[in-house]
PDB file of C-alpha atoms in Angstrom:
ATOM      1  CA  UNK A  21     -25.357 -76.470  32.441  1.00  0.00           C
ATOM      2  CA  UNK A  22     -25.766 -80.092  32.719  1.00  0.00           C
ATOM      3  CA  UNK A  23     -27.629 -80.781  29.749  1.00  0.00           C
ATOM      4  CA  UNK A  24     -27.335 -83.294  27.263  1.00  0.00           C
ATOM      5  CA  UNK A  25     -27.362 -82.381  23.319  1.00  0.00           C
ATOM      6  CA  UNK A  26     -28.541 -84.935  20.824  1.00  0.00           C
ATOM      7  CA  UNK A  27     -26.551 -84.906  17.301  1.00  0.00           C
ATOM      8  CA  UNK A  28     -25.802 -86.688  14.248  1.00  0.00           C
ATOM      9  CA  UNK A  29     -23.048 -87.209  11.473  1.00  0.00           C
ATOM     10  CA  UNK A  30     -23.588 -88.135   8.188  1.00  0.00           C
ATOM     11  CA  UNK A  31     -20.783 -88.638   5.334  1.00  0.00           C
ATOM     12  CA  UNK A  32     -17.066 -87.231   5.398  1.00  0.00           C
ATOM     13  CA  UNK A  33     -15.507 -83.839   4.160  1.00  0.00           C
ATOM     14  CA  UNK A  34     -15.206 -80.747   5.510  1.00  0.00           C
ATOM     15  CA  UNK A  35     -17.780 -80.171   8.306  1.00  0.00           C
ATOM     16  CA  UNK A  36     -21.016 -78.404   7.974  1.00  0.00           C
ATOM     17  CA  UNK A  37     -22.883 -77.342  11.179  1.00  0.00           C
ATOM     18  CA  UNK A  38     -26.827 -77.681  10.801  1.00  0.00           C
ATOM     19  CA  UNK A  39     -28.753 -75.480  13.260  1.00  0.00           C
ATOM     20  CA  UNK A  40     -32.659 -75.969  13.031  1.00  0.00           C
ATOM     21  CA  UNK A  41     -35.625 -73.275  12.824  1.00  0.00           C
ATOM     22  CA  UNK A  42     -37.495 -73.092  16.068  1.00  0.00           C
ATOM     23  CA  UNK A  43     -39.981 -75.876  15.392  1.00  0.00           C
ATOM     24  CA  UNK A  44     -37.368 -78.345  13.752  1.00  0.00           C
ATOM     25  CA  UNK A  45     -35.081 -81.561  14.818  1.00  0.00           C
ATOM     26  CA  UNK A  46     -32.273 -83.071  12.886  1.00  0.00           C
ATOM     27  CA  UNK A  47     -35.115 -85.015  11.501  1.00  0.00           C
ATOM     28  CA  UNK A  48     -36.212 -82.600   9.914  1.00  0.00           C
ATOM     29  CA  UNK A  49     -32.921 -82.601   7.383  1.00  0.00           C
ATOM     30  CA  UNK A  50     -34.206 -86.359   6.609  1.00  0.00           C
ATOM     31  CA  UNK A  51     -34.583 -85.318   3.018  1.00  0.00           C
ATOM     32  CA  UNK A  52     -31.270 -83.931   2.464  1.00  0.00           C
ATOM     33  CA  UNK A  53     -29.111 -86.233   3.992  1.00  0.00           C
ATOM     34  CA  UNK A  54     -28.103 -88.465   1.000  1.00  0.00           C
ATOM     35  CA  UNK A  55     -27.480 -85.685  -1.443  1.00  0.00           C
ATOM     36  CA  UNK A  56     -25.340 -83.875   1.242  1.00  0.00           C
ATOM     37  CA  UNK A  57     -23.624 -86.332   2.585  1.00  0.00           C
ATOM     38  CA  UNK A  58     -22.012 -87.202  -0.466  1.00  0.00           C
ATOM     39  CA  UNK A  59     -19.759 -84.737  -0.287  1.00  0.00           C
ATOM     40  CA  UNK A  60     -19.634 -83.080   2.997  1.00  0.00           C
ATOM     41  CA  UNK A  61     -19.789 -84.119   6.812  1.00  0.00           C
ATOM     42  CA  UNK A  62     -23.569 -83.217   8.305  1.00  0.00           C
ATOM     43  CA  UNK A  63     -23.563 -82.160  11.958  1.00  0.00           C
ATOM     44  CA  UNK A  64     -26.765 -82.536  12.900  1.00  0.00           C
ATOM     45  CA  UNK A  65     -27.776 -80.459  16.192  1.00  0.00           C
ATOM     46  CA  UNK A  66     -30.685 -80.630  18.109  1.00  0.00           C
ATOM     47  CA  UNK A  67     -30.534 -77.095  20.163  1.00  0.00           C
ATOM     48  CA  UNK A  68     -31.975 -77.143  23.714  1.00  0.00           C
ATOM     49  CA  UNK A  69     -35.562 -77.343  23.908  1.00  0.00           C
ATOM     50  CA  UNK A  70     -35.590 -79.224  20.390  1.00  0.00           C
ATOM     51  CA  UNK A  71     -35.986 -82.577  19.297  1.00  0.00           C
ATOM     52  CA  UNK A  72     -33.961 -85.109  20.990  1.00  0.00           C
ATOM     53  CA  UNK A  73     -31.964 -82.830  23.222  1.00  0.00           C
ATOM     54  CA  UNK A  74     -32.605 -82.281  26.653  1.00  0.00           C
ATOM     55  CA  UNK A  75     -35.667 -79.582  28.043  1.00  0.00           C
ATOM     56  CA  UNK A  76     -34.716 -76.150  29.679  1.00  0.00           C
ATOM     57  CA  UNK A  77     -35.222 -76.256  32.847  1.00  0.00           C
ATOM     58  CA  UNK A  78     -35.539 -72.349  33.202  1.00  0.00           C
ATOM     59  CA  UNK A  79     -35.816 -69.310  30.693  1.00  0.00           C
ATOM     60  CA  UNK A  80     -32.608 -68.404  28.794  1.00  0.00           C
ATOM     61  CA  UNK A  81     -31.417 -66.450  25.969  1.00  0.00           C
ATOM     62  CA  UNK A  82     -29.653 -67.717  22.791  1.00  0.00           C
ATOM     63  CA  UNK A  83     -25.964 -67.118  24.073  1.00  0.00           C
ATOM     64  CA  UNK A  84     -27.038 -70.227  26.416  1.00  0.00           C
ATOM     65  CA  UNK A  85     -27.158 -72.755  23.005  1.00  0.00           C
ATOM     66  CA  UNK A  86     -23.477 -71.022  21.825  1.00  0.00           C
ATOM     67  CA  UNK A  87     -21.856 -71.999  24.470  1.00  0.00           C
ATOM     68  CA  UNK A  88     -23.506 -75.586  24.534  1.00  0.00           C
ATOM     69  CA  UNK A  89     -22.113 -75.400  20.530  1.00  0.00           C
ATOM     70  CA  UNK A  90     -18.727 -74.608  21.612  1.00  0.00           C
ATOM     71  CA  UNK A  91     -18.586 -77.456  24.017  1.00  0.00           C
ATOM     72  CA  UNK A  92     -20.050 -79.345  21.516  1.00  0.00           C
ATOM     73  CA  UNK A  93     -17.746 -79.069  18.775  1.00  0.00           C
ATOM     74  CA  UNK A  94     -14.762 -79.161  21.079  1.00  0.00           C
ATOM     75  CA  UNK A  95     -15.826 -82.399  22.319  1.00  0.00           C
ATOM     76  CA  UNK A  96     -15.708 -83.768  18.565  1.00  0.00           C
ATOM     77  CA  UNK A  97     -12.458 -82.055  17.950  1.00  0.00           C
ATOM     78  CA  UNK A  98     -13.882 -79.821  15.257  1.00  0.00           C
ATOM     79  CA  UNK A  99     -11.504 -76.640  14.875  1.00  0.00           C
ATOM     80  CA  UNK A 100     -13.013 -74.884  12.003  1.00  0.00           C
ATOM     81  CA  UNK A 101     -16.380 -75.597  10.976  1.00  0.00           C
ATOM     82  CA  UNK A 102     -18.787 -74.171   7.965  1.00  0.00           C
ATOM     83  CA  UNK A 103     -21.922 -72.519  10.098  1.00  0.00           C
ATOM     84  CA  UNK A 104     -25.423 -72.969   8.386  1.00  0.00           C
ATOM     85  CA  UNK A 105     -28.111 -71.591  10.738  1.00  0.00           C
ATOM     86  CA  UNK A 106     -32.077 -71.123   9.373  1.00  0.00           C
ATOM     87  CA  UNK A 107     -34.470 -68.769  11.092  1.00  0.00           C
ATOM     88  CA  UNK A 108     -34.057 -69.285  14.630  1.00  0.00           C
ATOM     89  CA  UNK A 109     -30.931 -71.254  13.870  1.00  0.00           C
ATOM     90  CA  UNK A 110     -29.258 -68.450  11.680  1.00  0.00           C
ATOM     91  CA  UNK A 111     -30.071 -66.248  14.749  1.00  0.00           C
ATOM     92  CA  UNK A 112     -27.721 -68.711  16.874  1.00  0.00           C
ATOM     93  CA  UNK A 113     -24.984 -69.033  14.293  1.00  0.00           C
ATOM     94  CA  UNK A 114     -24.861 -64.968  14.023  1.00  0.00           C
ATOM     95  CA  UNK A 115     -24.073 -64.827  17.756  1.00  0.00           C
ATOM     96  CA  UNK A 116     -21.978 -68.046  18.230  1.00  0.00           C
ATOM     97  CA  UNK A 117     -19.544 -66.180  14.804  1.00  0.00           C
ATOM     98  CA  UNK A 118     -19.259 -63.217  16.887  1.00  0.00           C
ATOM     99  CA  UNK A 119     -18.144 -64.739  19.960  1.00  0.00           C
ATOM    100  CA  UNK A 120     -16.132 -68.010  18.367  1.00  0.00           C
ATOM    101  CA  UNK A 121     -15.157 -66.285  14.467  1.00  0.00           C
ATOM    102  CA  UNK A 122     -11.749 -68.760  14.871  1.00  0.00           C
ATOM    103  CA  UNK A 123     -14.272 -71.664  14.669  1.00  0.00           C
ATOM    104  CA  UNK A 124     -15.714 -70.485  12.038  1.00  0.00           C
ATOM    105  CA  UNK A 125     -14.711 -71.205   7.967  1.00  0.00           C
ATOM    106  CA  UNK A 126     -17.457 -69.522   6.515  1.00  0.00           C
ATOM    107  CA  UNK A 127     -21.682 -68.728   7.600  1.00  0.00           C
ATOM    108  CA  UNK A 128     -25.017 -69.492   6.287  1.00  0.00           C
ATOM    109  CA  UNK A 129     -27.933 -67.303   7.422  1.00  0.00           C
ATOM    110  CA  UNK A 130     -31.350 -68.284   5.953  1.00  0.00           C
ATOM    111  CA  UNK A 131     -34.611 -66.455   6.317  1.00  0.00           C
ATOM    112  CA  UNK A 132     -33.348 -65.018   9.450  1.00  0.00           C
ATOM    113  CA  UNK A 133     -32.930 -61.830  11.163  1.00  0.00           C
ATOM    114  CA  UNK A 134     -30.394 -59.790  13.140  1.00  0.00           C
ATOM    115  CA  UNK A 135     -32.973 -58.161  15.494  1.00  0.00           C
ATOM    116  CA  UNK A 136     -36.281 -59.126  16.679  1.00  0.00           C
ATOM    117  CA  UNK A 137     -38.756 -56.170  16.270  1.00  0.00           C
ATOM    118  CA  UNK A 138     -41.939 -54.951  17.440  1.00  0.00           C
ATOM    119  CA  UNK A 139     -43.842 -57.514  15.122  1.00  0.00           C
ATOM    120  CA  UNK A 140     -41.719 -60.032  15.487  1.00  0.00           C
ATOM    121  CA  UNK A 141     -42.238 -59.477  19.280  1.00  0.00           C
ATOM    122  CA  UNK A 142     -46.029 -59.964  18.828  1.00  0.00           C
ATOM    123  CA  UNK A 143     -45.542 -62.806  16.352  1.00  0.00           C
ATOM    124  CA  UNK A 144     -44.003 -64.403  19.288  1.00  0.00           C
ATOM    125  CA  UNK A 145     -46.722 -63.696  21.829  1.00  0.00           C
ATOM    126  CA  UNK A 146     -49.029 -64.907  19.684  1.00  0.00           C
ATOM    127  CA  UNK A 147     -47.342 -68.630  18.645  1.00  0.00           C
ATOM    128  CA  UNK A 148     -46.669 -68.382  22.695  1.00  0.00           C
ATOM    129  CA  UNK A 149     -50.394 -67.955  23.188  1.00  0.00           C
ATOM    130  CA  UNK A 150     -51.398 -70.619  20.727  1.00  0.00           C
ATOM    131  CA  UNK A 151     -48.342 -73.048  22.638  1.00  0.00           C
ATOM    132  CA  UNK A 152     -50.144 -72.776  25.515  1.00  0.00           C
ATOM    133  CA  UNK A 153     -53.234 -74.216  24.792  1.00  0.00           C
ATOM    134  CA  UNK A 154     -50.944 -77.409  23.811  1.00  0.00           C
ATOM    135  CA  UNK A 155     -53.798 -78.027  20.819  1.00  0.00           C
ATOM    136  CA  UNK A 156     -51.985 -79.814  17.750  1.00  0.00           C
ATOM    137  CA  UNK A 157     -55.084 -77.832  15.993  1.00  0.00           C
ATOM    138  CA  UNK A 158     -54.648 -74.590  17.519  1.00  0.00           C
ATOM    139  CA  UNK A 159     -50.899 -74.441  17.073  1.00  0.00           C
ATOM    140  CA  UNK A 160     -51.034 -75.618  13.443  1.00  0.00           C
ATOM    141  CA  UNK A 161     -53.502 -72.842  12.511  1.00  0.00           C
ATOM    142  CA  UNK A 162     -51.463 -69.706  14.003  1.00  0.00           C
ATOM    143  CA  UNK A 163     -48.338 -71.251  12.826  1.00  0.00           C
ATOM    144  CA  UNK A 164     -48.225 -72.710   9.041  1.00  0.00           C
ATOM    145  CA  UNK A 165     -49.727 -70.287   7.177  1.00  0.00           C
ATOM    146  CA  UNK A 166     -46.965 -68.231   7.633  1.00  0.00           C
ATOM    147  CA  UNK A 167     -44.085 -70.138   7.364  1.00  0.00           C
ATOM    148  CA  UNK A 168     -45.147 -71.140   4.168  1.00  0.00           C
ATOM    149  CA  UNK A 169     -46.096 -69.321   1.491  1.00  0.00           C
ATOM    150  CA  UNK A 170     -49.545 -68.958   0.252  1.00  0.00           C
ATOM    151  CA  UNK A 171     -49.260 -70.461  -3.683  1.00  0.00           C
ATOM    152  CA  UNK A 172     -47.577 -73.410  -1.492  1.00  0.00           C
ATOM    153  CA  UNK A 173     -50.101 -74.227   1.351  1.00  0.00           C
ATOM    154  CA  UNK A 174     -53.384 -74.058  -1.470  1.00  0.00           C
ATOM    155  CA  UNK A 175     -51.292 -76.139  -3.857  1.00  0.00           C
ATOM    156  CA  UNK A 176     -50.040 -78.811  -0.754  1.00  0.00           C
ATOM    157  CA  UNK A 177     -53.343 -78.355   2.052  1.00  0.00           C
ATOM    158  CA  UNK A 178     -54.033 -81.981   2.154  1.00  0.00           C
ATOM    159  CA  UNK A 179     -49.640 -82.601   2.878  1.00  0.00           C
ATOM    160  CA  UNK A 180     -50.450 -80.040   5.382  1.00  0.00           C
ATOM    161  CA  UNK A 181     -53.318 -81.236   6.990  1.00  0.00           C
ATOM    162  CA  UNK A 182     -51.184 -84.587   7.454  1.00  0.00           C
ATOM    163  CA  UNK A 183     -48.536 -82.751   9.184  1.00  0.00           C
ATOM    164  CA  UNK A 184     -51.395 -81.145  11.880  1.00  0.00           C
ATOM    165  CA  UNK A 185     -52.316 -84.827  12.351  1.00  0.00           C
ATOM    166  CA  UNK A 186     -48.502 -85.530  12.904  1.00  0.00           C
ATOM    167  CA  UNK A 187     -48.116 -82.463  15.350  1.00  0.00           C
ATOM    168  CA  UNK A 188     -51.066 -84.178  17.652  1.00  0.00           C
ATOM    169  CA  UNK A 189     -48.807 -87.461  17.431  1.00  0.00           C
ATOM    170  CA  UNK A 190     -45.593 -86.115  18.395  1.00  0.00           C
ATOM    171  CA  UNK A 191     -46.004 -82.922  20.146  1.00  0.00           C
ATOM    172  CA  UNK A 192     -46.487 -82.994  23.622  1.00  0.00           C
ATOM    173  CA  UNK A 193     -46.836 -80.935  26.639  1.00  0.00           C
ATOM    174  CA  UNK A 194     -43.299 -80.712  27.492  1.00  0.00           C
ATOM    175  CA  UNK A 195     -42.677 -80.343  23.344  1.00  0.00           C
ATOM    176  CA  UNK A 196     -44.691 -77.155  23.873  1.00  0.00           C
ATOM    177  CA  UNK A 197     -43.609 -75.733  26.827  1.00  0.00           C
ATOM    178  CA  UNK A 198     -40.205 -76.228  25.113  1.00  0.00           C
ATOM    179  CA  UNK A 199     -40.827 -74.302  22.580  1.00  0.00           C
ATOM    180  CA  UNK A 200     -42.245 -71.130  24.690  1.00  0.00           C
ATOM    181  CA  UNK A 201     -39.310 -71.109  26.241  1.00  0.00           C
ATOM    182  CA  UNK A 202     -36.956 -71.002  22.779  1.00  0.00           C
ATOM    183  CA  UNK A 203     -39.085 -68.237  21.562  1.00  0.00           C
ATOM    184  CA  UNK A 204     -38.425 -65.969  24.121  1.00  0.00           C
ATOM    185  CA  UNK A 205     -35.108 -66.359  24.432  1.00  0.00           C
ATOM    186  CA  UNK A 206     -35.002 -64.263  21.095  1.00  0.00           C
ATOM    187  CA  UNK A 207     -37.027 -61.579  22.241  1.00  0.00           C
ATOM    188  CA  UNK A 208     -33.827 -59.693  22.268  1.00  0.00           C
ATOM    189  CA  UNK A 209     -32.167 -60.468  19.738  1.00  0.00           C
ATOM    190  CA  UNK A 210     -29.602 -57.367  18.492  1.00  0.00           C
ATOM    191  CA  UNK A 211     -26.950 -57.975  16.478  1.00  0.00           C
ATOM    192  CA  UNK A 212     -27.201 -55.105  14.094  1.00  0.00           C
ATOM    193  CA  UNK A 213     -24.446 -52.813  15.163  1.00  0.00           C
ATOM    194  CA  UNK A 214     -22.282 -55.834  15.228  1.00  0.00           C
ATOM    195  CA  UNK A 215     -22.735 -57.607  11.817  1.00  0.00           C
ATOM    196  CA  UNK A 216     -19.236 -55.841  10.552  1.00  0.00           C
ATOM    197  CA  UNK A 217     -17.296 -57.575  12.205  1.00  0.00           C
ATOM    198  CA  UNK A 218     -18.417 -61.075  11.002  1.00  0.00           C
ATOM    199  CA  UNK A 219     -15.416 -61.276   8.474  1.00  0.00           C
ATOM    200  CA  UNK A 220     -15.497 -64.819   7.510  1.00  0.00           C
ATOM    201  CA  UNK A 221     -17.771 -65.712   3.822  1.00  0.00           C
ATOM    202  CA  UNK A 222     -20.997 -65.236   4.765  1.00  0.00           C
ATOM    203  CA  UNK A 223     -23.963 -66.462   1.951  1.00  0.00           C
ATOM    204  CA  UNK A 224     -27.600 -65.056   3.281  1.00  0.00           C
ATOM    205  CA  UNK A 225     -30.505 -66.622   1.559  1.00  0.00           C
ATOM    206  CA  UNK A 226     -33.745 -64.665   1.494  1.00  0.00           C
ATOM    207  CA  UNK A 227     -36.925 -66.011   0.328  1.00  0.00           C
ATOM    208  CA  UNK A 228     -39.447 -63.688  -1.764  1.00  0.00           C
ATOM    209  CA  UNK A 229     -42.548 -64.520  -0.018  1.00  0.00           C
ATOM    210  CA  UNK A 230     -41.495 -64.943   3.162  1.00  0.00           C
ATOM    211  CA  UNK A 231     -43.724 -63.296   5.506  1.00  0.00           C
ATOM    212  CA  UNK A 232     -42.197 -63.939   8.686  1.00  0.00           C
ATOM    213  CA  UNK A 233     -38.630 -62.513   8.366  1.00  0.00           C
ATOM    214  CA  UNK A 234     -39.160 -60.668   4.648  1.00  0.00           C
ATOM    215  CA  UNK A 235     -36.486 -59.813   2.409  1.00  0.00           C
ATOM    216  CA  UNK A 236     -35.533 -56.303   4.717  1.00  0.00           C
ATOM    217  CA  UNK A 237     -33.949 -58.305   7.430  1.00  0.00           C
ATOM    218  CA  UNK A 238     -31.793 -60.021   5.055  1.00  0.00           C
ATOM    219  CA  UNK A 239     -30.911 -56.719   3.327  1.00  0.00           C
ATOM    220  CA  UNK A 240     -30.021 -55.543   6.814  1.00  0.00           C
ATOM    221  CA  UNK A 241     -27.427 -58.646   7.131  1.00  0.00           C
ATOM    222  CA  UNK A 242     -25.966 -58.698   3.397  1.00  0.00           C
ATOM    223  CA  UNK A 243     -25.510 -54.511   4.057  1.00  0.00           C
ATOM    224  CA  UNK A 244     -23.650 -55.333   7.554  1.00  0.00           C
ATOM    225  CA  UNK A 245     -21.614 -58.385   7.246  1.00  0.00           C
ATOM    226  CA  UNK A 246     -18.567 -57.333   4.804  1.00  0.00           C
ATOM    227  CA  UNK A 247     -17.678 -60.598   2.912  1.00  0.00           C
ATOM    228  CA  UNK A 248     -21.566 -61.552   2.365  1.00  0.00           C
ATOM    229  CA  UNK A 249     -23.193 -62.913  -0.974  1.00  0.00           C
ATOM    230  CA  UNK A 250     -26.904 -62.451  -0.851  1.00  0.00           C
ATOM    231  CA  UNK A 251     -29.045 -64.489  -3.342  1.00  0.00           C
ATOM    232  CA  UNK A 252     -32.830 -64.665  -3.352  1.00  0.00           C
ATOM    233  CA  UNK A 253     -35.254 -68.088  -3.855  1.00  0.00           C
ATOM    234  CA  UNK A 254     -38.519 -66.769  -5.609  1.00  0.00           C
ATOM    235  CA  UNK A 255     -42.171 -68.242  -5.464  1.00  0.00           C
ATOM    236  CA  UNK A 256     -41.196 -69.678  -1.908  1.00  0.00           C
ATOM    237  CA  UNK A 257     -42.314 -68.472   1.559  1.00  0.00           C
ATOM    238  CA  UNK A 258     -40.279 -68.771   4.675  1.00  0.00           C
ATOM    239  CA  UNK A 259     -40.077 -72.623   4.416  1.00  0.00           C
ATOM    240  CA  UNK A 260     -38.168 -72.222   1.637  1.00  0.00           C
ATOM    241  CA  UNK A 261     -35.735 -75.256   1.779  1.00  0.00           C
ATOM    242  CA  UNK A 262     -39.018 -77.570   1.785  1.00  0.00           C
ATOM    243  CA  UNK A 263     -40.793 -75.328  -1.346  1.00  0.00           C
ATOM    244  CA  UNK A 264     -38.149 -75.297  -3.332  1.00  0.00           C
ATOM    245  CA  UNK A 265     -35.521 -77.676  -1.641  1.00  0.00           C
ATOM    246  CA  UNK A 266     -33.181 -78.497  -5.097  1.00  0.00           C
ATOM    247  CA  UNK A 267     -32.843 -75.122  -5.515  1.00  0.00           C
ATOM    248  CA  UNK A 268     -32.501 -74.239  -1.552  1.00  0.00           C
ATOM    249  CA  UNK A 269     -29.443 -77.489  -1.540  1.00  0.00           C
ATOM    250  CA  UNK A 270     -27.696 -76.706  -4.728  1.00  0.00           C
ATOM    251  CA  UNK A 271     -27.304 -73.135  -3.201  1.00  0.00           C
ATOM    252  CA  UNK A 272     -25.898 -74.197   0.099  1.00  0.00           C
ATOM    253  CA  UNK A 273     -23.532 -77.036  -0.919  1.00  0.00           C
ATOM    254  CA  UNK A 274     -22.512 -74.365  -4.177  1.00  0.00           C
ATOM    255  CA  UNK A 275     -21.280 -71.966  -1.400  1.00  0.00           C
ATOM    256  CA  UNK A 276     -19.478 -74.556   0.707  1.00  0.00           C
ATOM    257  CA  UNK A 277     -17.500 -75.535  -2.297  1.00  0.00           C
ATOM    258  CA  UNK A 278     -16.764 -71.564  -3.052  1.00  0.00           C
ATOM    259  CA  UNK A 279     -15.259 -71.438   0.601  1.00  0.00           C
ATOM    260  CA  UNK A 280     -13.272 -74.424   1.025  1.00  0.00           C
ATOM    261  CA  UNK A 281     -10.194 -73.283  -0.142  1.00  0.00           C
ATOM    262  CA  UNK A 282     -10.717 -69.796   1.299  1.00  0.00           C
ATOM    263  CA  UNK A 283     -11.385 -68.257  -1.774  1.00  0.00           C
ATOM    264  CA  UNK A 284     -12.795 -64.477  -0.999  1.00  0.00           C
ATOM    265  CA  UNK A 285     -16.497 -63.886  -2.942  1.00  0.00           C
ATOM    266  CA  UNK A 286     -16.457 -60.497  -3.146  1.00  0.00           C
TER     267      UNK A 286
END
């Protein structure tokens, strides 16, 4: 596909491949940059259908942004890369280690899932629906208060009421029908019965109030990927790198530095 991919590099070290949530840009890593940075190369990726990357044209599925990866990383002359995927991301980086484990030095999965359910089906009909009316308003209210958790959107409504006000600024129609399009190409999602043979260190981070992939789909991962290390963030919701980001970073870039010179976890 003829389809251009926005990215960005920050710092130098060992490279670590960012893949966003659904809704998110390599802006959204803003935050982290500096802190990161300092001691590893940030790949920023903006997926198809996100951010400053190019819009679908059609439906797809998610083996369509692996093989944009691939390219990607070829292109840069990357050969062995550390894999962090959230949520929709970590759904990416599960199939793209399956199908490229060579590339692959170790994996991050956070707040993510192997296999889309029945709810999470109907999750995604009904942020589809709520897409669809392109309404900043509408969209905020059948999103947010899930993907964060409830102690954190009654302790930060007025930072959230800014971001609705943002989402009227920035998203447009094409953002939205963007977005429709990314969500269903996870309606499929399996990769159960395959999680064993991910060999490479794997660290899954689960969040323990996160209501839109809860701590059972990580349990599924951590139980099928051999070399895993599962490690849970509490008091945070499925947002969990921006409610507790310290504690989200010093995890990640802990890991990284566990698996650098191959050394086995467990």
């Amino acid at each position: 596909m003829d389809k251009k991919i926005y990215y960005e590099e920050h710092g130098k070290g060992e490279v670590v491949v960012f893949l966003n949530g659904i809704m998110m840009s390599t802006a959204s890593w803003a935050p982290f940059i500096k802190a990161f940075s300092s001691q590893h190369k940030m790949l920023l990726v903006d997926l198809l259908d996100q951010g400053r990357s190019d819009k679908a044209d059609d439906e797809y599925t998610q083996d369509l942004h692996v093989e944009m990866l691939k390219e990607l990383l070829e292109k840069l002359n990357y050969h062995k890369v550390h894999l962090f995927g959230v949520s929709y991301g970590g759904e990416v980086a599960q199939l793209f280690a399956l199908k490229y484990q060579d590339m692959v030095k170790s994996l991050i999965l956070s707040n993510t899932t192997s296999y889309t359910d029945r709810s999470m089906q109907d999750l995604e009909r009904s942020w589809d629906y709520a897409a669809t009316t392109h309404d900043a308003s509408v969209f905020f209210s059948s999103t947010m208060p899930g993907i964060y958790s409830y102690k954190f959107y009654e302790e930060n409504y007025e930072w959230l009421k800014e971001r609705e006000i943002q989402f009227g600024k920035i998203f447009d129609e094409e953002w939205y029908e963007g977005f429709r399009r990314a969500a269903k190409s996870a309606h499929n999602l399996n990769t159960t019965e395959r999680l064993q043979k991910i060999k490479v260190p794997t660290l899954i981070i689960s969040s323990e109030l996160d209501t839109v992939t809860p701590l059972k789909y990580q349990e599924v991962l951590y139980k099928g990927i051999p070399n895993s290390k599962w490690v849970l963030i509490k008091d945070a919701g499925h947002a969990s790198m921006y409610e507790k980001p310290y504690e989200f970073m010093s995890l990640v870039m802990g890991f990284i530095s566990t698996t650098q010179f191959d050394i086995k976890i467990k």
